[in-house]
Amino acid sequence: MTLSSDGQTAAAADIDVIVIGAGFGGLTATYRMRERGLDVLSFERGLDVGGTWYWNRYPGARTDSEGSFYRLNLFDDIVEPFSFKEKFPAQPEVLAYLGRVADELDLRKHYRFGVSVDAVVYDESTGRWQVRTDDGQDYTAKYVVSAVGIQSEPLVPDLPGQENFGGRIYHTAKWPADPVDLDGCRIAVIGTGSSGIQIIPQAADVASKLYVLQRTPTYSVPMVNKELTEEEQRELIESLPEIRKAVRDHPFSMPYSFSGRSALDVTDEERDAIYGEGWAKGGFRFMIESFDDIGTTKEANDTVSEWLRAKIHSIVEDPITAAKLTPNYPYTVKRPPSGVEFFESFNKDHVELIALRESPLVSFSEKGLVLEDRELEVDVVILATGFDFVTGSLYKLNVQGRDGLPLSERWADGLSNYLSVTLHGFPNFFVLGGPLYPGGNWPTVAEEVSTYIANVIAEGEKRSAQVIETKAEVEEAWVAHVNELASQSLMAQYGKDANAYGLGANIEGKLQSVFFYLGGAQVLFDQFDHEAASGYPGFEMS
């Protein structure tokens, strides 16, 4: 591989590994491949590193995992650990962290920024991948690692009349880098998912009028964020070895302990007290530390769902608005978000909730938004409409495997891969954050998966293999295991009612399937270790 004088990779180079993406996964994969002695060329459509944290700059954007474990172990091992200043770091701090990772590990030299990948095609005659970018350049590589992210393809509603709107339109996942002035504006926010829950309180603080357009109500618990003192930051850094072990061995890659109790084995008074304690702690602690069966047993889940519904009604003063904000599906069917003063925002006189199932959105107009029964005159429309989860960004790569089979056709009738990272018929192609991945704390998952991919490739190189490919029967057996777990989940049973993106139900016409591996992140990581110890029996290395 050759580099030009400005550090960008020469277009004609024939590369060992091409990595796509510069978030947690892409940076880690780029480092691990270089660590294995391979020439690496990486692409990123943004102008710098950061992945989702580069694009999601909207007011209120922050992690819903604590900064004590929303981090990369490999970085902490190499340089002085990064100290987050808040319990739940905000977007600028996470972006700064990833920038420091790139700087300290000297990763930017491998990247071509501002470049998107348009096609990834396997050439059977050469056994190499042909990669075309949007600037018209062609590359060849022995291996391709997709790290485009699980939530990186924004879902933009197809509403007519956008070109006629005289105001401003923003999507939370495409927020401008320059400051956006919303003070005194009439604002409409479409969506009450994770990003909506974060931006709505921010908009309510500055808007002269705020309309919140909601398709599906969402459960939300408090984030209970705070600034960390220097002493607290120092104590967290000293605790990183213990936190790391707890995260590695946890189903959600979080250092929280399960309670060891059932919601059905205590009195109503005891149960209410435990939920109250969980609410006060906030974040994922509410779900994980309250009771062990609220995410798996409908009868136990009913207790937490009813408790949360009552909580919404106790916070929101107007009973009609509270009823519209109250979900009728089980808690945990959707990934549970957390926020700051979300429900409280609807107690402000200038904030109005509009249920789109009662008053559907028809189009844009010159003055704002047209509903079936009225027109909303606004200056700014904010699309907090989420993402085409997992497959959206992967399909945009236009990946074609053996016999020219498109990845989109491979998954048209059902999701399938081995250990979430490889597919039969797509030799030397690896996916970091693909379907059936464990839905745990993303930096941990990204690091474990990218390390595993690097180890598989290193083993193939050691054997002088030209092709590394998952065995069809091994993939089938793994998918049968994954689907058996998914079929028993509350998400499979109730996800459609909730328009859950984890089921593909948030997009009309998308494959309806549980997109997660529900066996636990630590089980997948243990399988990685078992594969390595057994000589990678799930692969043909020829």
XYZ file of C-alpha atoms in Angstrom:
542
model
C 0.000 0.000 0.000
C 1.254 3.464 -0.851
C 0.364 6.783 0.704
C 0.242 10.174 -0.941
C 1.976 13.156 0.639
C -1.165 14.189 2.554
C -1.567 10.759 4.111
C -4.389 9.617 1.845
C -4.112 6.184 0.272
C -3.269 6.046 -3.419
C -6.270 4.917 -5.440
C -4.512 2.234 -7.443
C -3.317 0.281 -4.420
C -4.117 -3.418 -4.029
C -4.914 -3.800 -0.341
C -4.894 -6.640 2.175
C -7.917 -5.343 4.071
C -10.476 -2.626 3.387
C -12.412 -1.405 6.435
C -15.568 0.656 5.966
C -16.437 3.016 8.812
C -14.700 5.138 11.446
C -16.816 4.694 14.554
C -15.981 2.449 17.498
C -16.038 -0.622 15.247
C -14.153 0.791 12.284
C -11.382 2.303 14.383
C -10.935 -0.893 16.350
C -10.974 -3.065 13.231
C -8.434 -0.799 11.520
C -6.132 -1.025 14.529
C -6.486 -4.786 14.906
C -5.762 -5.440 11.226
C -2.653 -3.282 11.344
C -1.653 -5.036 14.559
C -1.780 -8.352 12.651
C 0.689 -6.993 10.094
C -1.838 -6.385 7.307
C -2.006 -3.401 4.974
C -5.220 -1.550 5.781
C -7.197 1.002 3.816
C -10.262 2.444 5.540
C -13.110 4.565 4.200
C -15.406 6.950 6.043
C -18.167 9.050 4.464
C -17.798 11.678 7.192
C -14.976 14.183 7.145
C -13.427 12.789 10.309
C -13.660 9.867 12.710
C -16.623 9.345 15.032
C -19.227 7.308 13.185
C -22.649 7.940 14.682
C -21.119 10.512 17.041
C -19.869 12.510 14.074
C -23.359 12.802 12.560
C -25.681 12.904 15.588
C -24.836 16.383 16.883
C -28.371 17.375 17.837
C -29.030 19.184 21.134
C -29.226 16.714 24.007
C -27.388 13.884 22.240
C -25.519 11.727 24.724
C -24.853 8.091 25.547
C -27.383 6.047 27.484
C -24.544 3.877 28.793
C -22.285 5.199 31.519
C -18.910 6.524 30.437
C -17.220 4.181 32.903
C -17.774 1.366 30.393
C -18.642 3.211 27.179
C -15.019 2.943 26.112
C -12.414 0.733 24.414
C -10.225 -1.519 26.534
C -7.446 -1.588 23.946
C -7.149 2.204 24.186
C -6.981 2.140 27.980
C -4.250 -0.495 27.723
C -2.061 1.564 25.405
C -2.378 5.126 26.668
C -3.586 6.911 29.796
C -7.332 6.172 30.159
C -9.698 8.914 29.055
C -11.743 10.555 31.824
C -15.288 11.514 30.927
C -16.550 14.552 32.780
C -20.175 13.377 32.992
C -21.690 10.099 34.110
C -23.427 9.854 30.722
C -21.122 11.660 28.268
C -22.599 14.110 25.783
C -21.912 13.909 22.051
C -19.014 16.416 21.976
C -17.165 14.493 24.664
C -17.650 11.118 22.964
C -16.483 12.606 19.661
C -13.430 14.049 21.397
C -12.730 10.628 22.903
C -12.843 8.911 19.505
C -10.649 11.649 18.080
C -8.091 10.966 20.761
C -8.261 7.235 20.019
C -7.503 7.977 16.363
C -4.653 10.334 17.273
C -2.979 8.224 19.939
C -3.165 5.056 17.826
C -2.198 6.902 14.627
C -5.237 5.629 12.726
C -6.132 8.600 10.530
C -3.311 7.801 8.101
C -5.222 4.682 7.023
C -8.420 6.599 6.178
C -9.890 8.314 3.162
C -12.470 10.681 4.644
C -15.466 12.101 2.821
C -15.649 8.961 0.688
C -18.571 6.537 0.503
C -18.416 2.970 -0.759
C -20.853 2.360 -3.618
C -20.161 -1.300 -4.471
C -18.389 -4.321 -2.979
C -18.230 -7.184 -5.490
C -16.500 -10.555 -5.130
C -14.393 -11.554 -8.149
C -14.286 -15.351 -8.233
C -11.585 -15.401 -10.885
C -9.113 -13.660 -8.585
C -10.583 -14.459 -5.176
C -10.512 -10.752 -4.301
C -13.088 -8.077 -3.614
C -13.607 -5.178 -6.010
C -14.546 -2.022 -4.144
C -15.821 1.123 -5.854
C -16.154 4.467 -4.106
C -18.384 7.425 -4.900
C -15.464 9.404 -6.319
C -15.169 6.858 -9.123
C -12.115 5.035 -7.781
C -11.737 1.241 -7.851
C -9.804 -0.829 -5.328
C -9.092 -4.512 -4.830
C -8.674 -6.208 -1.475
C -8.342 -9.728 -0.182
C -10.586 -8.976 2.784
C -13.395 -6.496 3.411
C -14.667 -5.590 6.885
C -17.928 -3.649 7.049
C -18.142 -1.474 10.149
C -20.799 0.879 8.825
C -22.734 0.779 12.082
C -26.037 -0.581 13.317
C -27.766 2.814 13.287
C -26.167 4.888 10.557
C -28.696 4.981 7.708
C -31.244 7.661 8.658
C -34.906 6.882 8.109
C -36.432 9.883 6.339
C -40.221 9.909 5.952
C -41.435 10.173 2.385
C -43.650 13.243 2.745
C -44.658 15.238 -0.319
C -44.202 18.983 -0.500
C -40.821 19.303 1.216
C -39.583 21.557 -1.567
C -42.416 23.998 -0.849
C -41.686 24.416 2.861
C -40.310 27.859 3.618
C -38.658 26.892 6.881
C -35.768 24.671 7.921
C -35.708 20.859 8.070
C -33.198 18.885 10.131
C -32.754 15.167 10.766
C -31.221 14.296 14.122
C -28.807 11.895 12.393
C -27.665 14.566 9.910
C -27.379 17.503 12.288
C -25.164 20.373 11.076
C -21.737 20.820 12.600
C -22.313 24.568 12.816
C -24.577 25.849 15.617
C -28.317 25.809 14.876
C -30.319 28.675 16.350
C -33.728 27.466 17.555
C -34.453 30.249 20.054
C -37.987 31.547 19.778
C -38.844 29.288 16.834
C -42.059 27.410 16.239
C -40.799 23.823 16.093
C -42.277 20.475 15.128
C -40.435 17.327 16.237
C -41.507 14.137 14.477
C -40.702 11.053 16.548
C -40.520 10.056 20.203
C -37.889 7.329 20.070
C -34.428 7.605 21.614
C -33.318 10.720 19.729
C -36.734 12.350 20.148
C -36.637 11.739 23.887
C -33.291 13.535 24.027
C -34.029 16.502 21.766
C -37.638 17.265 22.795
C -36.744 18.696 26.255
C -34.017 20.788 24.608
C -36.459 22.131 22.023
C -39.080 22.787 24.696
C -36.631 25.025 26.553
C -36.114 27.403 23.608
C -39.180 27.152 21.336
C -42.030 29.638 21.313
C -44.268 26.727 20.295
C -43.386 23.036 20.155
C -45.450 20.359 18.442
C -44.433 16.759 19.138
C -45.744 14.334 16.511
C -45.821 10.779 17.852
C -46.573 7.540 16.039
C -45.874 5.069 18.868
C -45.545 5.919 22.581
C -42.270 4.966 24.231
C -41.354 3.944 27.762
C -38.582 6.094 29.185
C -36.849 6.184 32.543
C -34.693 9.017 33.925
C -31.047 9.094 32.935
C -29.969 10.521 36.314
C -26.944 12.162 34.817
C -24.437 14.296 36.719
C -21.069 15.952 36.372
C -18.260 13.918 37.892
C -15.850 15.441 40.364
C -12.126 14.953 39.821
C -12.149 12.456 42.672
C -15.011 10.482 41.102
C -13.208 10.465 37.752
C -10.049 9.177 39.415
C -11.964 6.456 41.272
C -13.581 5.292 38.026
C -10.214 5.063 36.276
C -8.863 3.003 39.166
C -11.896 0.698 38.910
C -11.518 0.007 35.180
C -9.992 -3.506 35.590
C -12.971 -4.645 37.685
C -15.449 -2.911 35.380
C -13.839 -4.547 32.341
C -14.252 -8.050 33.773
C -17.870 -7.409 34.754
C -18.689 -6.032 31.302
C -17.049 -8.968 29.493
C -19.114 -11.483 31.457
C -22.491 -9.728 31.234
C -25.297 -10.474 28.726
C -25.671 -6.752 27.974
C -21.966 -5.916 28.393
C -22.746 -3.713 31.371
C -21.260 -3.899 34.892
C -24.634 -4.284 36.614
C -25.677 -7.219 38.754
C -28.885 -9.153 38.304
C -31.134 -9.214 41.340
C -31.679 -12.980 41.546
C -35.397 -12.457 42.196
C -38.680 -12.700 40.335
C -41.241 -9.919 40.111
C -43.831 -12.533 41.035
C -42.197 -13.628 44.295
C -42.657 -10.428 46.283
C -45.630 -8.487 47.638
C -47.130 -5.565 45.746
C -45.643 -3.165 48.268
C -42.164 -4.671 47.983
C -42.361 -4.651 44.202
C -43.394 -0.990 44.077
C -40.531 -0.074 46.386
C -38.014 -1.924 44.201
C -39.281 -0.223 41.045
C -39.078 3.098 42.861
C -35.445 2.414 43.760
C -34.708 1.482 40.149
C -36.366 4.667 38.891
C -34.198 6.718 41.239
C -31.044 5.004 39.952
C -32.157 5.486 36.344
C -30.802 4.252 33.022
C -30.405 0.555 32.328
C -30.121 -0.145 36.056
C -33.912 0.075 36.244
C -34.323 -2.799 33.783
C -31.402 -4.974 34.885
C -31.320 -4.620 38.666
C -35.049 -4.684 39.501
C -36.132 -8.244 38.653
C -34.619 -10.939 36.474
C -37.775 -12.011 34.646
C -39.396 -8.762 33.502
C -37.793 -9.116 30.074
C -38.660 -12.761 29.571
C -41.980 -13.583 31.266
C -45.167 -11.783 30.259
C -46.769 -12.049 33.690
C -43.694 -10.530 35.335
C -43.449 -7.935 32.586
C -47.042 -6.866 33.230
C -46.001 -5.653 36.681
C -43.273 -3.336 35.388
C -45.314 -2.162 32.394
C -48.237 -1.195 34.625
C -45.909 0.511 37.098
C -44.323 2.596 34.318
C -47.715 3.485 32.832
C -48.849 4.741 36.215
C -45.602 6.700 36.524
C -46.274 8.503 33.236
C -49.741 9.510 34.459
C -48.276 10.755 37.734
C -45.795 13.019 35.899
C -47.860 14.357 33.002
C -50.503 16.718 34.391
C -53.002 16.595 31.516
C -54.688 13.146 31.587
C -55.425 13.178 27.829
C -51.780 13.895 26.987
C -50.652 11.289 29.534
C -52.905 8.684 27.910
C -51.410 9.424 24.482
C -47.889 9.061 25.905
C -48.653 5.702 27.539
C -47.564 2.563 25.643
C -49.891 -0.442 25.478
C -47.163 -2.975 24.620
C -44.773 -4.676 27.069
C -41.751 -2.822 28.420
C -38.419 -4.085 26.919
C -40.046 -5.023 23.577
C -38.248 -1.932 22.344
C -34.744 -1.050 23.497
C -35.550 0.966 26.644
C -34.361 4.577 26.247
C -33.606 6.995 29.039
C -33.768 10.757 29.043
C -33.766 13.964 31.038
C -37.124 15.642 31.823
C -38.831 14.034 28.821
C -42.318 13.509 30.233
C -42.050 16.736 32.222
C -41.703 18.670 28.949
C -45.382 18.073 28.204
C -46.415 20.064 31.290
C -45.260 23.263 29.577
C -48.089 25.331 28.113
C -46.394 25.827 24.730
C -45.779 22.080 24.155
C -48.487 20.107 22.343
C -48.510 16.358 21.680
C -50.123 15.125 18.456
C -50.907 11.413 18.112
C -50.404 10.578 14.439
C -52.658 7.541 14.648
C -55.510 9.931 15.456
C -54.414 12.795 13.225
C -52.198 11.431 10.408
C -49.482 13.523 8.817
C -50.218 14.187 5.138
C -47.547 16.486 3.720
C -45.398 19.541 4.047
C -46.831 22.899 3.086
C -45.277 26.296 2.502
C -46.008 27.234 6.106
C -45.359 23.925 7.860
C -47.016 20.524 8.125
C -50.439 19.395 6.961
C -52.353 16.903 9.099
C -55.654 15.316 8.116
C -57.560 17.755 10.310
C -55.337 20.863 10.530
C -52.213 22.663 9.431
C -49.279 23.379 11.737
C -47.455 26.631 11.029
C -43.817 26.138 12.045
C -40.376 27.577 11.340
C -38.412 24.364 11.924
C -39.189 20.671 11.405
C -36.936 18.190 13.215
C -37.058 14.598 11.984
C -36.290 12.361 14.962
C -37.439 9.400 12.900
C -34.604 6.988 13.597
C -32.794 4.575 11.315
C -33.108 1.715 8.891
C -31.651 -0.562 11.549
C -28.597 -2.709 10.674
C -29.431 -3.723 7.104
C -30.078 -0.219 5.740
C -26.437 0.847 5.809
C -25.226 -2.601 4.733
C -27.485 -2.734 1.683
C -26.221 0.670 0.551
C -22.802 -0.928 0.073
C -24.277 -3.056 -2.749
C -22.379 -6.158 -1.650
C -22.376 -9.082 -4.127
C -20.936 -12.439 -3.147
C -20.261 -15.597 -5.082
C -22.273 -15.952 -8.331
C -23.110 -12.253 -8.096
C -25.613 -12.827 -5.276
C -26.558 -9.481 -3.670
C -26.500 -9.365 0.112
C -30.042 -7.964 0.049
C -31.260 -11.095 -1.764
C -29.301 -13.369 0.577
C -31.332 -11.951 3.475
C -34.616 -11.375 1.638
C -36.378 -14.329 3.268
C -34.532 -14.496 6.578
C -31.475 -13.238 8.417
C -28.570 -15.640 8.441
C -24.874 -15.592 9.310
C -22.403 -17.258 11.636
C -21.670 -15.616 14.988
C -23.058 -12.372 13.485
C -19.894 -11.763 11.423
C -19.619 -14.044 8.358
C -21.805 -15.614 5.677
C -21.447 -18.662 3.474
C -21.127 -17.541 -0.137
C -19.358 -14.303 0.821
C -15.718 -15.381 1.263
C -13.307 -13.076 3.089
C -16.164 -10.675 3.896
C -16.798 -9.796 7.529
C -19.531 -7.728 9.151
C -19.054 -5.858 12.414
C -22.514 -4.978 13.668
C -24.565 -7.095 11.323
C -27.851 -8.907 11.878
C -28.068 -11.237 14.866
C -25.440 -9.318 16.812
C -25.733 -9.204 20.625
C -27.501 -6.018 21.632
C -25.127 -5.092 24.420
C -23.028 -2.010 25.172
C -21.736 -1.165 21.706
C -18.041 -0.294 22.336
C -17.543 -3.624 24.093
C -19.352 -5.573 21.374
C -17.461 -3.714 18.633
C -14.132 -4.426 20.268
C -14.791 -8.112 20.888
C -16.162 -8.701 17.377
C -13.389 -6.795 15.584
C -10.754 -8.646 17.600
C -12.365 -11.960 16.647
C -12.458 -11.002 12.961
C -8.782 -10.035 13.096
C -7.949 -13.373 14.728
C -9.826 -15.338 12.062
C -8.002 -13.478 9.300
C -4.655 -13.918 11.049
C -5.290 -17.677 11.266
C -6.101 -17.786 7.561
C -2.920 -15.901 6.756
C -0.939 -18.295 8.944
C -2.322 -21.196 6.877
C -1.616 -19.318 3.620
C -5.321 -19.539 2.830
C -6.692 -17.581 -0.094
C -10.307 -18.062 0.997
C -11.875 -17.929 4.450
C -15.534 -18.901 4.380
C -18.127 -20.030 6.866
C -19.331 -23.589 6.381
C -22.954 -23.699 5.265
C -23.982 -26.353 7.781
C -22.325 -24.483 10.658
C -24.149 -21.290 9.735
C -27.456 -23.158 9.517
C -26.985 -24.692 12.964
C -26.106 -21.329 14.510
C -29.106 -19.613 12.926
C -31.411 -22.370 14.192
C -30.111 -21.679 17.713
C -30.558 -17.918 17.277
C -34.087 -18.263 15.891
C -35.154 -20.615 18.669
C -34.182 -18.028 21.271
C -35.814 -15.215 19.298
C -39.111 -17.082 18.903
C -39.490 -17.258 22.677
C -38.910 -13.536 23.186
C -41.429 -10.838 23.983
C -39.997 -8.866 21.073
C -41.056 -11.537 18.590
C -44.533 -11.697 20.120
C -45.229 -7.989 20.614
C -42.636 -6.099 18.577
C -45.014 -5.419 15.702
C -47.439 -3.658 18.060
C -44.593 -1.426 19.178
C -43.149 -0.752 15.696
C -39.891 -2.062 17.180
C -36.861 -1.465 14.969
C -35.313 -4.599 16.505
C -37.993 -6.560 14.656
C -37.834 -4.460 11.496
C -41.364 -3.288 12.295
C -40.583 0.441 12.102
C -40.384 0.321 8.273
C -43.215 -0.817 6.042
C -42.118 -3.716 3.835
C -38.953 -4.512 5.785
C -38.233 -8.111 6.762
C -39.993 -8.902 10.056
C -37.388 -10.750 12.086
C -35.636 -10.337 15.429
C -32.387 -8.599 14.500
C -30.593 -9.421 17.765
C -28.885 -12.471 19.189
C -30.730 -12.893 22.487
C -28.442 -15.478 24.064
C -26.290 -12.825 25.711
C -23.171 -11.005 24.579
C -20.940 -13.052 26.867
C -22.195 -16.284 25.257
C -21.147 -15.010 21.832
C -17.776 -13.891 23.179
C -17.266 -17.330 24.741
C -18.057 -18.889 21.369
C -15.366 -16.712 19.823
C -12.890 -18.099 22.356
C -14.087 -21.659 21.739
C -13.616 -21.242 17.983
C -10.073 -20.010 18.482
C -9.183 -22.797 20.920
C -10.618 -25.416 18.538
C -8.786 -24.182 15.457
C -11.745 -22.367 13.886
C -13.766 -25.434 12.862
C -16.629 -23.257 11.598
C -14.554 -22.062 8.647
C -13.126 -23.426 5.439
C -9.629 -21.979 5.023
C -8.492 -23.095 1.594
